[in-house]
Tab-separated table of C-alpha atoms in Angstrom:
chain	number	residue	atom	x	y	z
C	23	MET	CA	117.956	67.388	80.738
C	24	ALA	CA	116.023	69.135	77.947
C	25	GLU	CA	115.857	65.854	75.993
C	26	GLN	CA	114.601	64.052	79.109
C	27	ASN	CA	111.859	66.669	79.622
C	28	ASN	CA	110.808	66.382	75.973
C	29	ASN	CA	110.574	62.614	76.329
C	30	GLN	CA	108.422	62.996	79.446
C	31	VAL	CA	106.069	65.384	77.618
C	32	GLN	CA	105.821	62.954	74.691
C	33	ASP	CA	105.088	60.070	77.100
C	34	VAL	CA	102.320	62.056	78.802
C	35	ASN	CA	100.831	63.107	75.481
C	36	GLN	CA	100.767	59.482	74.358
C	37	LEU	CA	99.050	58.391	77.571
C	38	LEU	CA	96.432	61.120	77.183
C	39	LYS	CA	95.890	60.085	73.563
C	40	VAL	CA	95.276	56.505	74.661
C	41	ARG	CA	92.650	57.642	77.197
C	42	HIS	CA	90.795	59.586	74.502
C	43	GLU	CA	90.947	56.529	72.231
C	44	LYS	CA	89.471	54.361	74.997
C	45	LEU	CA	86.603	56.821	75.414
C	46	ALA	CA	85.973	56.911	71.662
C	47	ASP	CA	85.846	53.096	71.593
C	48	LEU	CA	83.290	53.021	74.416
C	49	GLN	CA	81.174	55.654	72.673
C	50	GLU	CA	81.224	53.731	69.398
C	51	ARG	CA	79.960	50.660	71.243
C	52	GLY	CA	77.128	52.570	72.907
C	53	LYS	CA	78.801	52.663	76.320
C	54	ASP	CA	79.409	56.422	76.657
C	55	PRO	CA	79.883	57.005	80.411
C	56	PHE	CA	78.998	60.686	80.053
C	57	LYS	CA	75.440	59.772	79.076
C	58	ILE	CA	74.810	58.199	82.501
C	59	THR	CA	72.769	60.688	84.533
C	60	LYS	CA	72.511	59.005	87.951
C	61	PHE	CA	73.700	56.077	90.008
C	62	ASP	CA	72.071	54.983	93.257
C	63	VAL	CA	74.635	54.573	96.046
C	64	THR	CA	73.635	52.666	99.179
C	65	HIS	CA	76.828	52.849	101.243
C	66	HIS	CA	80.119	54.720	101.567
C	67	SER	CA	83.407	52.940	102.233
C	68	ALA	CA	83.513	53.859	105.928
C	69	ASP	CA	79.900	52.736	106.423
C	70	ILE	CA	80.838	49.257	105.227
C	71	LYS	CA	83.994	49.049	107.360
C	72	ASP	CA	82.294	50.442	110.475
C	73	ASN	CA	79.335	48.068	110.168
C	74	PHE	CA	81.079	45.086	108.612
C	75	GLU	CA	79.580	42.418	110.883
C	76	GLU	CA	76.055	43.554	109.998
C	77	LEU	CA	76.765	43.938	106.271
C	78	GLU	CA	78.894	40.855	105.622
C	79	GLY	CA	77.140	38.817	102.950
C	80	GLN	CA	74.800	41.699	102.069
C	81	THR	CA	74.592	43.397	98.663
C	82	VAL	CA	75.741	47.033	98.594
C	83	THR	CA	76.298	49.670	95.942
C	84	ILE	CA	79.318	51.972	96.152
C	85	ALA	CA	80.755	54.624	93.837
C	86	GLY	CA	84.002	56.532	93.672
C	87	ARG	CA	87.294	57.103	91.943
C	88	MET	CA	89.500	54.118	91.145
C	89	MET	CA	92.870	54.794	92.770
C	90	PHE	CA	94.494	51.378	92.342
C	91	LYS	CA	94.054	48.350	90.059
C	92	ARG	CA	95.814	45.011	89.902
C	93	VAL	CA	94.814	42.669	87.072
C	94	MET	CA	95.516	38.962	87.602
C	95	GLY	CA	94.116	37.201	84.555
C	96	LYS	CA	90.509	36.233	85.163
C	97	ALA	CA	90.235	38.216	88.407
C	98	SER	CA	91.391	41.616	89.575
C	99	PHE	CA	91.450	43.905	92.582
C	100	CYS	CA	90.803	47.634	92.583
C	101	SER	CA	90.480	50.323	95.234
C	102	VAL	CA	87.660	52.852	95.094
C	103	GLN	CA	87.932	56.192	96.910
C	104	ASP	CA	84.768	58.009	97.958
C	105	LEU	CA	83.869	60.818	100.349
C	106	LYS	CA	84.653	58.787	103.450
C	107	GLY	CA	87.757	56.854	102.416
C	108	ASN	CA	88.817	53.828	100.361
C	109	ILE	CA	87.550	50.292	99.988
C	110	GLN	CA	88.814	47.353	97.981
C	111	SER	CA	86.719	45.561	95.384
C	112	TYR	CA	87.307	42.081	93.956
C	113	VAL	CA	86.329	41.944	90.261
C	114	ALA	CA	86.159	38.564	88.496
C	115	ARG	CA	85.351	37.774	84.864
C	116	ASP	CA	82.931	34.990	85.775
C	117	ASP	CA	80.908	37.340	88.009
C	118	ILE	CA	80.540	40.429	85.822
C	119	GLY	CA	80.708	38.836	82.374
C	120	GLU	CA	83.417	38.523	79.768
C	121	GLU	CA	82.686	41.754	77.859
C	122	ASP	CA	82.371	43.906	80.976
C	123	TYR	CA	85.542	42.375	82.409
C	124	ALA	CA	87.419	43.154	79.204
C	125	ASP	CA	86.245	46.759	79.538
C	126	PHE	CA	87.213	46.851	83.219
C	127	LYS	CA	90.773	45.786	82.428
C	128	LYS	CA	91.074	48.886	80.199
C	129	TYR	CA	89.804	51.319	82.833
C	130	ASP	CA	92.383	53.833	84.074
C	131	ILE	CA	93.379	55.127	87.477
C	132	GLY	CA	91.168	58.161	88.065
C	133	ASP	CA	88.086	56.720	86.358
C	134	ILE	CA	84.899	56.950	88.416
C	135	LEU	CA	83.192	53.589	88.930
C	136	GLY	CA	79.916	52.357	90.355
C	137	ILE	CA	80.132	48.868	91.855
C	138	GLU	CA	77.311	46.620	93.022
C	139	GLY	CA	78.462	43.624	95.002
C	140	VAL	CA	78.539	41.581	98.188
C	141	VAL	CA	80.455	42.561	101.317
C	142	PHE	CA	83.103	39.979	102.278
C	143	ARG	CA	86.542	39.600	103.797
C	144	THR	CA	89.463	38.386	101.669
C	145	LYS	CA	91.852	35.616	102.674
C	146	THR	CA	94.259	38.282	103.900
C	147	GLY	CA	91.525	39.757	106.102
C	148	GLU	CA	90.743	42.914	104.137
C	149	MET	CA	87.137	44.107	104.128
C	150	SER	CA	86.043	44.256	100.474
C	151	VAL	CA	83.165	44.257	98.011
C	152	HIS	CA	82.856	41.235	95.686
C	153	ALA	CA	81.668	42.910	92.482
C	154	LYS	CA	78.633	41.587	90.637
C	155	LYS	CA	78.345	44.581	88.349
C	156	VAL	CA	80.807	47.389	87.455
C	157	THR	CA	79.650	50.582	85.733
C	158	LEU	CA	81.953	53.258	84.332
C	159	LEU	CA	80.351	56.521	85.460
C	160	SER	CA	82.970	58.980	84.218
C	161	LYS	CA	86.132	58.629	82.160
C	162	SER	CA	89.182	60.463	83.461
C	163	LEU	CA	90.951	62.041	80.500
C	164	GLN	CA	93.758	63.487	82.611
C	165	ILE	CA	96.476	61.716	84.594
C	166	LEU	CA	96.604	61.939	88.381
C	167	PRO	CA	99.965	62.556	90.070
C	168	GLU	CA	102.049	59.438	90.603
C	169	LYS	CA	100.723	57.697	93.706
C	170	PHE	CA	103.817	57.392	95.863
C	171	HIS	CA	105.024	60.954	95.328
C	172	GLY	CA	101.538	62.440	95.285
C	173	LEU	CA	100.768	66.090	94.796
C	174	THR	CA	103.326	67.959	96.905
C	175	ASP	CA	104.010	71.207	95.047
C	176	THR	CA	102.081	73.793	97.075
C	177	ASP	CA	101.433	76.148	94.163
C	178	THR	CA	99.849	73.346	92.134
C	179	ARG	CA	97.945	72.104	95.178
C	180	TYR	CA	96.336	75.514	95.708
C	181	ARG	CA	95.577	76.067	92.019
C	182	GLN	CA	94.207	72.563	91.486
C	183	ARG	CA	92.513	71.925	94.810
C	184	TYR	CA	90.341	69.270	93.186
C	185	VAL	CA	93.445	67.151	92.567
C	186	ASP	CA	94.796	67.959	96.024
C	187	LEU	CA	91.587	66.641	97.601
C	188	ILE	CA	91.860	63.406	95.601
C	189	MET	CA	95.515	62.753	96.393
C	190	ASN	CA	95.841	63.959	99.988
C	191	ALA	CA	93.391	62.548	102.539
C	192	GLU	CA	94.511	64.974	105.252
C	193	VAL	CA	93.494	67.915	103.062
C	194	LYS	CA	89.956	66.594	102.834
C	195	GLU	CA	89.904	66.202	106.627
C	196	THR	CA	90.968	69.848	107.051
C	197	PHE	CA	88.003	71.041	105.035
C	198	VAL	CA	85.619	68.682	106.811
C	199	LYS	CA	86.778	70.344	110.031
C	200	ARG	CA	86.304	73.795	108.515
C	201	SER	CA	82.687	72.890	107.830
C	202	LYS	CA	82.363	71.695	111.441
C	203	VAL	CA	83.774	75.025	112.684
C	204	LEU	CA	81.027	76.878	110.820
C	205	SER	CA	78.230	74.543	111.849
C	206	SER	CA	79.303	74.536	115.508
C	207	ILE	CA	79.403	78.360	115.618
C	208	ARG	CA	75.900	78.479	114.171
C	209	LYS	CA	74.678	75.841	116.611
C	210	PHE	CA	76.165	77.699	119.575
C	211	LEU	CA	74.802	81.116	118.593
C	212	ASP	CA	71.386	79.788	117.622
C	213	GLY	CA	71.245	78.239	121.101
C	214	GLN	CA	71.999	81.661	122.585
C	215	GLY	CA	69.012	83.230	120.818
C	216	PHE	CA	70.939	84.867	117.948
C	217	MET	CA	69.399	85.241	114.498
C	218	GLU	CA	71.512	84.673	111.369
C	219	VAL	CA	71.104	87.441	108.781
C	220	GLU	CA	72.611	88.592	105.481
C	221	THR	CA	73.713	92.103	104.574
C	222	PRO	CA	75.034	93.729	101.346
C	223	MET	CA	78.447	92.956	99.882
C	224	LEU	CA	78.322	95.826	97.367
C	225	VAL	CA	78.275	99.115	99.278
C	226	SER	CA	78.739	102.793	98.558
C	227	ASN	CA	80.695	103.311	101.795
C	228	ALA	CA	82.956	100.489	103.007
C	229	GLY	CA	83.348	101.022	106.738
C	230	GLY	CA	83.605	99.124	109.986
C	231	ALA	CA	87.317	98.279	109.807
C	232	ALA	CA	90.711	99.761	108.999
C	233	ALA	CA	91.318	98.444	105.486
C	234	ARG	CA	91.534	99.483	101.838
C	235	PRO	CA	88.484	98.339	99.864
C	236	PHE	CA	88.243	96.868	96.395
C	237	GLU	CA	86.361	99.159	94.030
C	238	THR	CA	84.018	98.260	91.185
C	239	HIS	CA	81.467	99.923	88.908
C	240	PHE	CA	77.765	99.154	88.720
C	241	ASN	CA	76.743	99.718	85.101
C	242	ALA	CA	72.961	99.812	85.648
C	243	LEU	CA	73.195	102.765	88.061
C	244	ASN	CA	76.414	104.171	86.599
C	245	GLU	CA	77.836	104.326	90.120
C	246	ASP	CA	81.136	103.308	91.652
C	247	LEU	CA	80.724	100.838	94.501
C	248	LYS	CA	83.026	99.041	96.911
C	249	LEU	CA	83.196	95.487	98.205
C	250	ARG	CA	82.544	95.420	101.942
C	251	ILE	CA	85.500	95.271	104.314
C	252	SER	CA	83.415	94.292	107.345
C	253	LEU	CA	79.874	93.339	108.366
C	254	GLU	CA	79.569	95.841	111.191
C	255	LEU	CA	77.610	98.879	110.083
C	256	TYR	CA	74.651	97.043	108.549
C	257	LEU	CA	74.368	94.651	111.502
C	258	LYS	CA	74.211	97.631	113.858
C	259	ARG	CA	71.390	99.051	111.748
C	260	LEU	CA	69.498	95.834	112.543
C	261	ILE	CA	70.126	96.324	116.272
C	262	VAL	CA	68.594	99.805	115.850
C	263	GLY	CA	65.649	98.066	114.175
C	264	GLY	CA	65.069	96.028	117.325
C	265	LEU	CA	66.420	92.585	116.382
C	266	GLU	CA	68.594	92.545	119.576
C	267	ARG	CA	70.811	89.531	118.726
C	268	VAL	CA	72.088	89.104	115.176
C	269	TYR	CA	75.054	87.470	113.491
C	270	GLU	CA	76.364	87.011	109.966
C	271	ILE	CA	78.956	84.653	108.526
C	272	GLY	CA	80.101	86.040	105.193
C	273	ARG	CA	82.921	86.958	102.866
C	274	VAL	CA	84.640	90.306	103.235
C	275	PHE	CA	87.245	91.815	100.945
C	276	ARG	CA	90.340	93.833	101.827
C	277	ASN	CA	92.756	95.187	99.259
C	278	GLU	CA	95.912	94.141	101.053
C	279	GLY	CA	98.910	91.877	100.718
C	280	LEU	CA	99.134	88.091	100.796
C	281	ASP	CA	100.918	86.194	103.530
C	282	THR	CA	100.484	83.074	105.653
C	283	ARG	CA	97.630	84.658	107.641
C	284	HIS	CA	96.057	87.051	105.119
C	285	ASN	CA	94.016	86.533	101.959
C	286	PRO	CA	92.245	89.479	100.273
C	287	GLU	CA	88.874	87.711	100.549
C	288	PHE	CA	88.137	85.833	103.725
C	289	THR	CA	85.265	84.682	105.914
C	290	LEU	CA	84.228	86.786	108.874
C	291	MET	CA	81.665	86.138	111.565
C	292	GLU	CA	80.292	89.203	113.320
C	293	LEU	CA	77.621	89.308	115.986
C	294	TYR	CA	75.890	92.086	117.905
C	295	GLN	CA	73.933	91.759	121.138
C	296	ALA	CA	71.817	94.528	122.611
C	297	TYR	CA	71.955	95.405	126.310
C	298	THR	CA	75.436	94.055	127.002
C	299	ASP	CA	79.027	95.304	126.807
C	300	TYR	CA	82.511	94.032	126.038
C	301	HIS	CA	82.626	92.042	129.277
C	302	GLY	CA	79.543	90.157	128.065
C	303	MET	CA	81.370	89.584	124.767
C	304	MET	CA	84.359	88.139	126.650
C	305	ASP	CA	82.137	85.646	128.462
C	306	LEU	CA	80.411	84.666	125.201
C	307	THR	CA	83.741	84.308	123.390
C	308	GLU	CA	85.277	82.122	126.084
C	309	ASN	CA	82.254	79.814	126.039
C	310	MET	CA	82.082	79.737	122.247
C	311	PHE	CA	85.749	78.876	121.733
C	312	ARG	CA	85.436	76.007	124.195
C	313	TYR	CA	82.287	74.772	122.470
C	314	VAL	CA	83.814	74.905	118.977
C	315	ALA	CA	87.052	73.173	120.056
C	316	GLN	CA	85.084	70.359	121.716
C	317	GLU	CA	82.756	69.941	118.723
C	318	VAL	CA	85.502	70.032	116.079
C	319	ASN	CA	88.400	68.267	117.824
C	320	GLY	CA	86.772	66.570	120.799
C	321	SER	CA	89.184	68.300	123.175
C	322	LEU	CA	89.760	71.606	124.980
C	323	THR	CA	93.489	71.295	124.272
C	324	LEU	CA	94.741	72.597	120.932
C	325	GLN	CA	98.125	71.763	119.446
C	326	TYR	CA	99.568	74.169	116.901
C	327	GLY	CA	103.152	73.533	115.888
C	328	GLU	CA	105.214	73.566	119.070
C	329	HIS	CA	102.512	75.302	121.126
C	330	THR	CA	99.872	73.626	123.283
C	331	MET	CA	96.909	75.792	124.249
C	332	ASP	CA	94.561	74.936	127.115
C	333	LEU	CA	91.028	76.272	126.692
C	334	SER	CA	89.751	74.665	129.891
C	335	LYS	CA	91.325	77.322	132.132
C	336	PRO	CA	89.863	80.841	132.509
C	337	PHE	CA	91.193	83.068	129.732
C	338	GLU	CA	93.622	85.742	130.957
C	339	ARG	CA	92.351	89.338	130.888
C	340	ILE	CA	94.888	92.189	130.702
C	341	THR	CA	94.793	95.797	129.522
C	342	MET	CA	96.913	96.846	126.546
C	343	VAL	CA	98.810	99.308	128.758
C	344	ASP	CA	99.610	96.615	131.328
C	345	ALA	CA	100.599	94.127	128.613
C	346	VAL	CA	103.012	96.626	127.061
C	347	LYS	CA	104.465	97.391	130.499
C	348	LYS	CA	104.844	93.660	131.242
C	349	TYR	CA	106.755	92.801	128.061
C	350	SER	CA	108.542	96.072	127.163
C	351	GLY	CA	109.013	97.732	130.544
C	352	VAL	CA	107.400	100.936	129.243
C	353	ASP	CA	104.431	102.274	131.238
C	354	PHE	CA	102.205	104.379	128.997
C	355	LYS	CA	100.293	105.593	132.065
C	356	GLU	CA	103.357	107.734	132.716
C	357	ILE	CA	103.542	109.024	129.142
C	358	LYS	CA	101.322	112.096	128.905
C	359	THR	CA	102.228	113.692	125.566
C	360	LEU	CA	102.868	112.759	121.960
C	361	GLU	CA	106.419	114.045	122.279
C	362	GLU	CA	107.107	111.675	125.178
C	363	ALA	CA	105.639	108.779	123.188
C	364	ARG	CA	107.824	109.564	120.187
C	365	ALA	CA	110.903	109.844	122.402
C	366	ILE	CA	110.381	106.442	124.037
C	367	ALA	CA	109.625	104.883	120.627
C	368	LYS	CA	112.956	106.156	119.302
C	369	GLU	CA	114.706	104.875	122.421
C	370	LYS	CA	113.161	101.410	121.974
C	371	ASN	CA	113.657	101.370	118.159
C	372	VAL	CA	109.931	101.254	117.437
C	373	GLU	CA	109.328	102.786	114.001
C	374	PHE	CA	106.452	105.239	113.625
C	375	GLU	CA	105.196	107.832	111.134
C	376	ASP	CA	104.583	111.555	111.582
C	377	ARG	CA	100.811	111.016	111.465
C	378	HIS	CA	100.862	108.556	114.372
C	379	THR	CA	99.296	109.688	117.649
C	380	LYS	CA	100.225	108.599	121.162
C	381	GLY	CA	97.577	105.876	120.927
C	382	ASP	CA	99.000	104.655	117.628
C	383	ILE	CA	102.457	104.410	119.189
C	384	LEU	CA	101.087	102.427	122.140
C	385	ASN	CA	99.601	99.995	119.615
C	386	LEU	CA	102.939	99.783	117.774
C	387	PHE	CA	104.623	98.880	121.080
C	388	PHE	CA	102.010	96.176	121.610
C	389	GLU	CA	102.638	94.687	118.162
C	390	GLU	CA	106.405	94.866	118.604
C	391	PHE	CA	106.793	93.531	122.157
C	392	VAL	CA	103.636	91.713	123.234
C	393	GLU	CA	101.787	89.743	120.526
C	394	GLU	CA	104.304	86.914	120.128
C	395	HIS	CA	104.051	86.083	123.855
C	396	LEU	CA	100.272	85.628	123.922
C	397	ILE	CA	100.142	81.872	123.326
C	398	GLN	CA	97.428	80.907	125.828
C	399	PRO	CA	93.944	82.428	125.311
C	400	THR	CA	94.196	86.065	126.391
C	401	PHE	CA	91.831	89.044	126.244
C	402	VAL	CA	93.772	92.280	125.676
C	403	MET	CA	91.446	95.081	126.806
C	404	ASP	CA	91.094	98.852	126.745
C	405	HIS	CA	92.652	100.068	123.515
C	406	PRO	CA	93.518	103.710	122.760
C	407	ILE	CA	90.674	105.710	121.265
C	408	GLU	CA	92.713	106.695	118.178
C	409	ILE	CA	92.632	103.155	116.773
C	410	SER	CA	89.012	102.408	117.740
C	411	PRO	CA	86.648	104.779	115.899
C	412	LEU	CA	83.465	102.766	116.556
C	413	THR	CA	83.916	101.996	120.265
C	414	LYS	CA	82.572	103.491	123.503
C	415	LYS	CA	85.019	105.451	125.630
C	416	LYS	CA	85.807	104.176	129.097
C	417	PRO	CA	83.750	106.446	131.378
C	418	ASP	CA	86.647	106.908	133.814
C	419	ASP	CA	89.417	107.247	131.208
C	420	PRO	CA	88.272	108.778	127.868
C	421	GLU	CA	91.673	108.254	126.185
C	422	TYR	CA	90.805	104.553	126.069
C	423	VAL	CA	87.811	102.561	124.886
C	424	GLU	CA	85.891	99.451	125.937
C	425	ARG	CA	87.441	97.117	123.410
C	426	PHE	CA	89.280	93.823	123.522
C	427	GLU	CA	91.146	91.601	121.118
C	428	MET	CA	91.523	87.936	121.939
C	429	PHE	CA	94.899	86.335	121.238
C	430	MET	CA	95.996	82.717	120.963
C	431	ASN	CA	99.188	81.281	119.530
C	432	GLY	CA	100.467	84.863	119.224
C	433	TRP	CA	97.638	85.665	116.782
C	434	GLU	CA	94.720	88.042	117.023
C	435	MET	CA	91.667	85.765	116.928
C	436	CYS	CA	88.827	88.256	117.358
C	437	ASN	CA	88.017	91.902	117.985
C	438	ALA	CA	85.171	93.171	120.200
C	439	TYR	CA	83.689	96.419	121.502
C	440	SER	CA	81.177	98.019	123.711
C	441	GLU	CA	79.677	99.622	120.616
C	442	LEU	CA	79.529	103.369	120.280
C	443	ASN	CA	75.864	104.402	120.172
C	444	ASP	CA	76.234	108.190	120.568
C	445	PRO	CA	75.609	109.689	117.082
C	446	ILE	CA	77.261	113.001	117.992
C	447	ASP	CA	80.428	111.322	119.245
C	448	GLN	CA	80.359	108.980	116.219
C	449	ARG	CA	80.279	111.935	113.813
C	450	GLU	CA	83.346	113.409	115.512
C	451	ARG	CA	85.153	110.067	115.244
C	452	PHE	CA	84.342	109.911	111.525
C	453	LYS	CA	85.776	113.431	111.133
C	454	ALA	CA	88.990	112.299	112.821
C	455	GLN	CA	89.125	109.319	110.474
C	456	GLU	CA	88.715	111.572	107.436
C	457	ALA	CA	91.542	113.757	108.722
C	458	ALA	CA	93.705	110.657	108.986
C	459	LEU	CA	92.693	109.711	105.442
C	460	ALA	CA	93.732	113.137	104.213
C	461	ALA	CA	97.050	112.730	106.045
C	462	GLY	CA	97.814	109.541	104.105
C	463	ASP	CA	96.118	106.718	106.024
C	464	GLU	CA	94.541	104.734	103.164
C	465	GLU	CA	92.780	102.424	105.644
C	466	ALA	CA	90.827	105.146	107.463
C	467	ASN	CA	87.017	105.233	107.418
C	468	THR	CA	84.852	107.937	105.864
C	469	THR	CA	81.592	109.390	107.204
C	470	ASP	CA	78.550	107.171	106.657
C	471	GLU	CA	75.521	109.455	106.835
C	472	ASP	CA	72.907	106.703	106.740
C	473	PHE	CA	74.624	104.904	109.595
C	474	LEU	CA	74.665	108.146	111.575
C	475	ASN	CA	70.954	108.529	110.850
C	476	ALA	CA	70.366	105.027	112.212
C	477	LEU	CA	72.263	105.880	115.400
C	478	SER	CA	70.178	109.066	115.682
C	479	ILE	CA	67.032	106.921	115.714
C	480	GLY	CA	68.543	105.277	118.783
C	481	MET	CA	70.682	102.171	119.335
C	482	PRO	CA	70.629	100.461	122.749
C	483	PRO	CA	73.853	99.689	124.635
C	484	THR	CA	75.359	96.896	122.551
C	485	GLY	CA	78.268	94.483	122.555
C	486	GLY	CA	79.755	93.348	119.257
C	487	ILE	CA	82.492	91.014	118.098
C	488	GLY	CA	84.159	89.777	114.909
C	489	TYR	CA	85.911	86.423	114.361
C	490	GLY	CA	88.074	85.451	111.392
C	491	ILE	CA	86.859	81.976	110.430
C	492	ASP	CA	89.944	81.150	108.355
C	493	ARG	CA	92.406	81.862	111.150
C	494	LEU	CA	90.244	79.950	113.623
C	495	THR	CA	90.235	76.987	111.222
C	496	MET	CA	94.024	77.178	110.908
C	497	LEU	CA	94.247	76.856	114.680
C	498	MET	CA	91.753	73.993	114.867
C	499	THR	CA	93.522	72.017	112.112
C	500	ASN	CA	97.183	72.873	112.834
C	501	SER	CA	97.470	74.342	109.328
C	502	PRO	CA	100.599	76.443	108.644
C	503	ALA	CA	99.036	78.915	106.182
C	504	ILE	CA	95.663	80.474	105.462
C	505	ARG	CA	95.812	79.017	101.947
C	506	ASP	CA	95.645	75.560	103.503
C	507	VAL	CA	92.136	76.261	104.854
C	508	LEU	CA	90.726	78.053	101.795
C	509	PHE	CA	89.472	75.764	99.040
C	510	PHE	CA	90.508	78.273	96.371
C	511	PRO	CA	92.918	80.929	97.727
C	512	THR	CA	93.715	84.050	95.728
C	513	MET	CA	96.611	83.340	93.372
C	514	LYS	CA	98.386	85.352	90.712
C	515	SER	CA	97.236	84.288	87.268
C	516	LEU	CA	99.670	81.990	85.496
C	517	ASP	CA	99.533	84.078	82.324
C	518	LYS	CA	100.571	87.301	84.084
């Protein structure tokens, strides 16, 4: 086996050496492809195929990566892959000239070509371009994975996404859909009168979510800073400033583990709307999810693995207490004290820590018994105050707040509040968070004095919501892991 591996390495090294020699030969003859600065393309492959009847007999110019070549003496066929797909080209010595044809025969799979030619259909019926001129635009000095086996190793696919995009057409389609998710969200919100804004990534106080931040040092000011964990607190400052409807789509950073649904940097969309509450956010969310699904997939039915989700029906709305009662049989309306909550948790084998409050234990019950059942779009409302430090209390039940999380496919898809705008109450919530931090909760918030000052200026009643773009894209593309929808996911360095 070791001898076989050595032979394979030697074979690859020889092939790479030959490619470098071919480049050197071209350069010596004044045909260095890397000196070409531009090439005017008139059509993509799909344009030609979709409009073949109009273009047949017309001259077009295409460019892309050669993925296949078959030389047959004085004539050859090759396949060129561009942004929109593949198209065949017929290359003949008598059409492009003897010297250029001799060069073409030496071109390698992976080389990038520009081809000017006439659109025609071969005897076998394949739509093609009859080349009149072939230009080598870039020499590939590496070897692509073998065509029929492709690039299948997931670690290599994630580390070398550029090769993955070349070899796997469905991967390219996933990222085209991701772009459509973003553009459709923007289109929807812009139509609702929202303004897109940008806020700082480097902050002195990373708040707005329960997460550990990444820390860095700013040399010019000699200050330690953090990478933001959410978009919330700065967007609310803009509501105070009178902008009324704002949203941001941006990267946030959380110092946490890696799994199929979590990456330490990810894309979040948060919006805030003055003069509405979490019920207004539910209506907006329901409409937006339908709009995005229709724009991206052309359907209000989503298929993910074995689950089919129907977005055409009204989304279910249920309180967290009622959801826990429905799936665990435990009614937290009847549980009045922390001791009772701990006792029922022990009875139901729900693990908790000494620092956990009754509200924390309710949330643990929800995670343990409920989440996996929420396949169809569902709004889970009215969370305990202990896990919602930035949310308005329910006027008739101050142990709970006006908050919802939307679930689909058993996943949390978004998080929304009737935003807390009482600066006195907010200061007390920050104090409770700092107590939790001191008790060992590394994800607790700390007091943000400037944010409190903004609230003291006066913030109108406001609804706010946050959506994870990566998880939404997973759902829209039936992708099994978050790494499949991130061009360049976080990976451990190979030299570590």
